[in-house]
Amino acid sequence: MEKEKYSEELNVAVRVVHMACGLCQKVQKGLLGNALDDDEVKSKDDDSLVTIADWSVQATVSWILSNTFGSENVSIVAEEDVQTLSKPESAGLLGKVVSTVNECLAQASRYGLEGPDKTLGPSEILEAISRCNSNGGPLGRHWVLDPVDGTLGFVRGGQYAVALALIDNAEVVVGVLGCPNYHMKRDRHNKHQQNHISSEVSVPSPDVLEEGCVMYSKKGTGEAWVQPTVYGDSKYEWPNFAKQVRVSPIDDPALATFCEPVERANSNHSFAAGLASSVGLRNKPLRVYSMVKYAAIAQGDAEIFMKFARAGYKEKIWDHAAGVLIVQEAGGVVTDAGGRSLDFSKGIYLESLDRGIVACSGTKLHEKLIGAVYASWESSSL
């Protein structure tokens, strides 16, 4: 039945993202409780950071998806590779990743998933990570994973996300966002009574740990859902404690909250600021690490997310796929700055992206922003 299509994939994806959130929270707590050392955090060629959580989540998700659906049936596009881990001098780092993955997989039954019969060795962990080497494309099914989106936020104790999506013939059909430091919204009628999302949070405490969330959706349902993350010794039960989320009804720019990336290296803040001013946005921009920005729009904590990349930067599909679907199914609109739908058929990059990305809680705000882009583009310094 069409209604049941992708239901199993969504079920497994939500469960494994819950697992990954638990893994990340443990690693983050360890990072914040100790001085960072070279074995915990590495720099990649593009100067972005990678931690043991990135590799461990990728290995865990890869192993679960391959074990559940059969490795021959699973194509995974993901951010990390094994180049650094495979170096002889990285033996200590690899050992930590192996330990972290096995500890996580040992808890699989708590999430209704099947774990390995025995402890995985280094070669099996490396194989699981390197299995995520698909380039995607226009045909077939491809899982798209960002194991820790917003690694800088992660190491600073701030916002980050575990993002998993399924693309089928270039369409995002399943999207799951795990946001361990992002609170579920309790009062759906007045967002100003909530603790607003922030880019930095305090060192996680036991009461805060229970307020992370996993948000998810399936294409064509017109619904997006959120669940609290699973912590401690509690057992995950599907779909208990799930609440439907919906975008904010605010369509007045003067009342709207807009999000943008924290990093200036790949985002043009000055152009976004000029655009915000031209359409009458009065609130100070909320600068947040990771795809948590999409989650904020989906559950009504913000109305707008704008990102205009600097020259030479290319957006990657794993930074957007899950979040785009969740916002759309929650009632929002996401396009490039030319008003066109994002194209996930070109491989790992959003190759045909027109200038930037604009996500809004509704069509009225979206139309104003797209119009302002066209009006101000020629006079911008982008």
XYZ file of C-alpha atoms in Angstrom, residues 77-261:
185
model
C 26.199 8.861 1.172
C 27.979 10.196 4.253
C 30.466 12.843 5.266
C 33.372 10.950 6.837
C 36.014 8.609 5.405
C 38.633 6.352 6.985
C 41.748 8.150 5.739
C 42.737 9.566 9.137
C 41.642 6.503 11.124
C 43.657 4.158 8.909
C 47.004 5.822 9.613
C 49.377 3.915 11.930
C 49.669 6.938 14.213
C 45.881 6.919 14.675
C 45.783 3.550 16.452
C 44.723 5.185 19.719
C 41.974 7.164 18.022
C 40.706 4.092 16.182
C 40.662 2.185 19.461
C 38.392 4.817 21.001
C 36.061 4.672 18.000
C 35.910 0.850 18.159
C 35.095 0.975 21.864
C 32.440 3.684 21.399
C 30.718 1.830 18.541
C 30.628 -1.496 20.362
C 29.265 0.121 23.496
C 26.496 1.708 21.419
C 25.635 -1.415 19.410
C 25.416 -3.428 22.630
C 22.380 -1.291 23.471
C 20.597 -1.991 20.149
C 17.889 -4.158 21.718
C 16.790 -1.217 23.897
C 15.812 0.524 20.669
C 14.135 -2.484 19.090
C 17.072 -3.126 16.762
C 19.309 -6.150 16.307
C 22.934 -5.726 17.273
C 25.954 -7.873 16.382
C 26.434 -11.321 17.914
C 29.969 -10.459 18.940
C 32.190 -7.453 19.460
C 33.258 -5.791 16.215
C 36.973 -5.455 15.550
C 38.834 -2.479 14.042
C 38.665 -3.845 10.481
C 34.891 -4.298 10.737
C 34.461 -0.768 12.081
C 36.581 0.671 9.281
C 34.603 -1.344 6.757
C 31.311 0.009 8.110
C 32.589 3.594 7.842
C 34.075 3.149 4.368
C 30.892 1.447 3.134
C 29.358 4.930 3.164
C 31.071 5.803 -0.105
C 28.118 6.283 -2.440
C 27.932 9.457 -4.511
C 24.142 9.345 -4.758
C 22.692 10.477 -8.057
C 19.370 10.605 -9.911
C 18.449 6.922 -9.746
C 17.879 4.395 -6.968
C 17.719 4.620 -3.200
C 20.448 6.348 -1.238
C 20.662 6.912 2.497
C 22.227 10.297 3.278
C 23.957 10.736 6.632
C 25.640 13.580 8.445
C 26.812 11.806 11.608
C 27.408 15.011 13.569
C 26.168 18.114 11.795
C 27.660 21.151 13.498
C 30.812 19.583 14.921
C 32.061 22.970 16.159
C 28.862 23.356 18.173
C 29.303 19.803 19.421
C 32.797 20.351 20.819
C 31.751 23.676 22.383
C 28.800 22.151 24.200
C 26.285 23.766 21.865
C 23.759 22.708 19.268
C 24.402 19.900 16.791
C 22.347 17.293 14.971
C 22.453 13.710 13.726
C 20.838 13.828 10.296
C 19.642 10.809 8.327
C 17.540 10.882 5.158
C 16.485 8.456 2.449
C 16.469 9.660 -1.140
C 14.580 7.602 -3.731
C 15.061 8.568 -7.385
C 16.257 12.041 -6.380
C 13.367 12.750 -3.970
C 13.833 12.909 -0.202
C 11.250 10.456 1.147
C 12.351 9.992 4.774
C 13.982 12.545 7.045
C 15.152 12.191 10.654
C 16.923 14.824 12.766
C 18.338 13.970 16.160
C 18.923 17.115 18.245
C 20.241 16.093 21.678
C 20.546 19.653 23.017
C 17.351 21.052 21.508
C 14.265 21.101 23.727
C 10.907 19.743 22.659
C 8.328 22.488 22.632
C 5.762 21.923 25.357
C 3.358 24.799 24.741
C 2.443 24.916 21.085
C 0.415 28.132 21.379
C 2.915 30.657 22.637
C 6.500 30.276 21.564
C 7.524 33.265 23.698
C 6.908 31.221 26.839
C 9.552 28.738 25.749
C 13.254 28.712 26.344
C 14.360 29.922 22.927
C 16.816 27.820 21.038
C 20.365 29.113 21.419
C 23.635 28.371 19.689
C 25.353 27.740 23.006
C 24.026 25.732 25.918
C 25.477 25.140 29.343
C 27.277 21.932 30.185
C 24.536 19.281 29.964
C 22.979 18.346 33.290
C 20.755 15.334 34.019
C 17.530 17.329 33.754
C 18.573 18.914 30.434
C 19.628 15.571 28.942
C 16.032 14.405 28.905
C 14.941 17.371 26.809
C 16.699 16.573 23.568
C 14.521 15.450 20.688
C 14.306 13.417 17.507
C 12.181 14.913 14.731
C 11.062 12.938 11.694
C 8.783 12.807 8.688
C 7.847 10.810 5.606
C 7.161 12.418 2.238
C 3.565 13.020 1.305
C 2.084 12.641 4.778
C 1.762 16.335 5.554
C 2.950 15.494 9.044
C 6.152 15.846 11.047
C 6.651 14.398 14.502
C 8.955 14.863 17.473
C 9.919 12.543 20.307
C 12.089 13.093 23.389
C 15.466 11.424 23.204
C 16.025 8.205 25.153
C 18.459 8.450 28.054
C 19.519 6.427 31.044
C 18.239 2.868 31.175
C 14.847 3.624 29.633
C 13.695 1.608 26.640
C 12.581 3.142 23.377
C 8.996 2.356 22.443
C 7.635 3.346 19.027
C 5.752 5.634 18.659
C 5.103 6.524 22.307
C 5.542 10.131 23.407
C 5.474 11.415 19.815
C 3.903 14.818 19.220
C 3.044 16.346 15.885
C 4.899 19.550 15.065
C 3.699 22.380 12.888
C 5.304 25.543 11.582
C 4.530 28.901 13.134
C 1.484 30.831 11.843
C 3.408 34.129 12.028
C 3.591 35.794 8.621
C 4.468 39.349 9.675
C 8.196 39.948 9.079
C 8.321 42.311 12.049
C 7.432 39.433 14.369
C 9.422 36.700 12.645
C 12.572 35.089 14.017
C 15.203 34.133 11.462
C 18.107 31.715 11.758
C 21.423 31.686 9.978
C 24.686 29.749 10.332
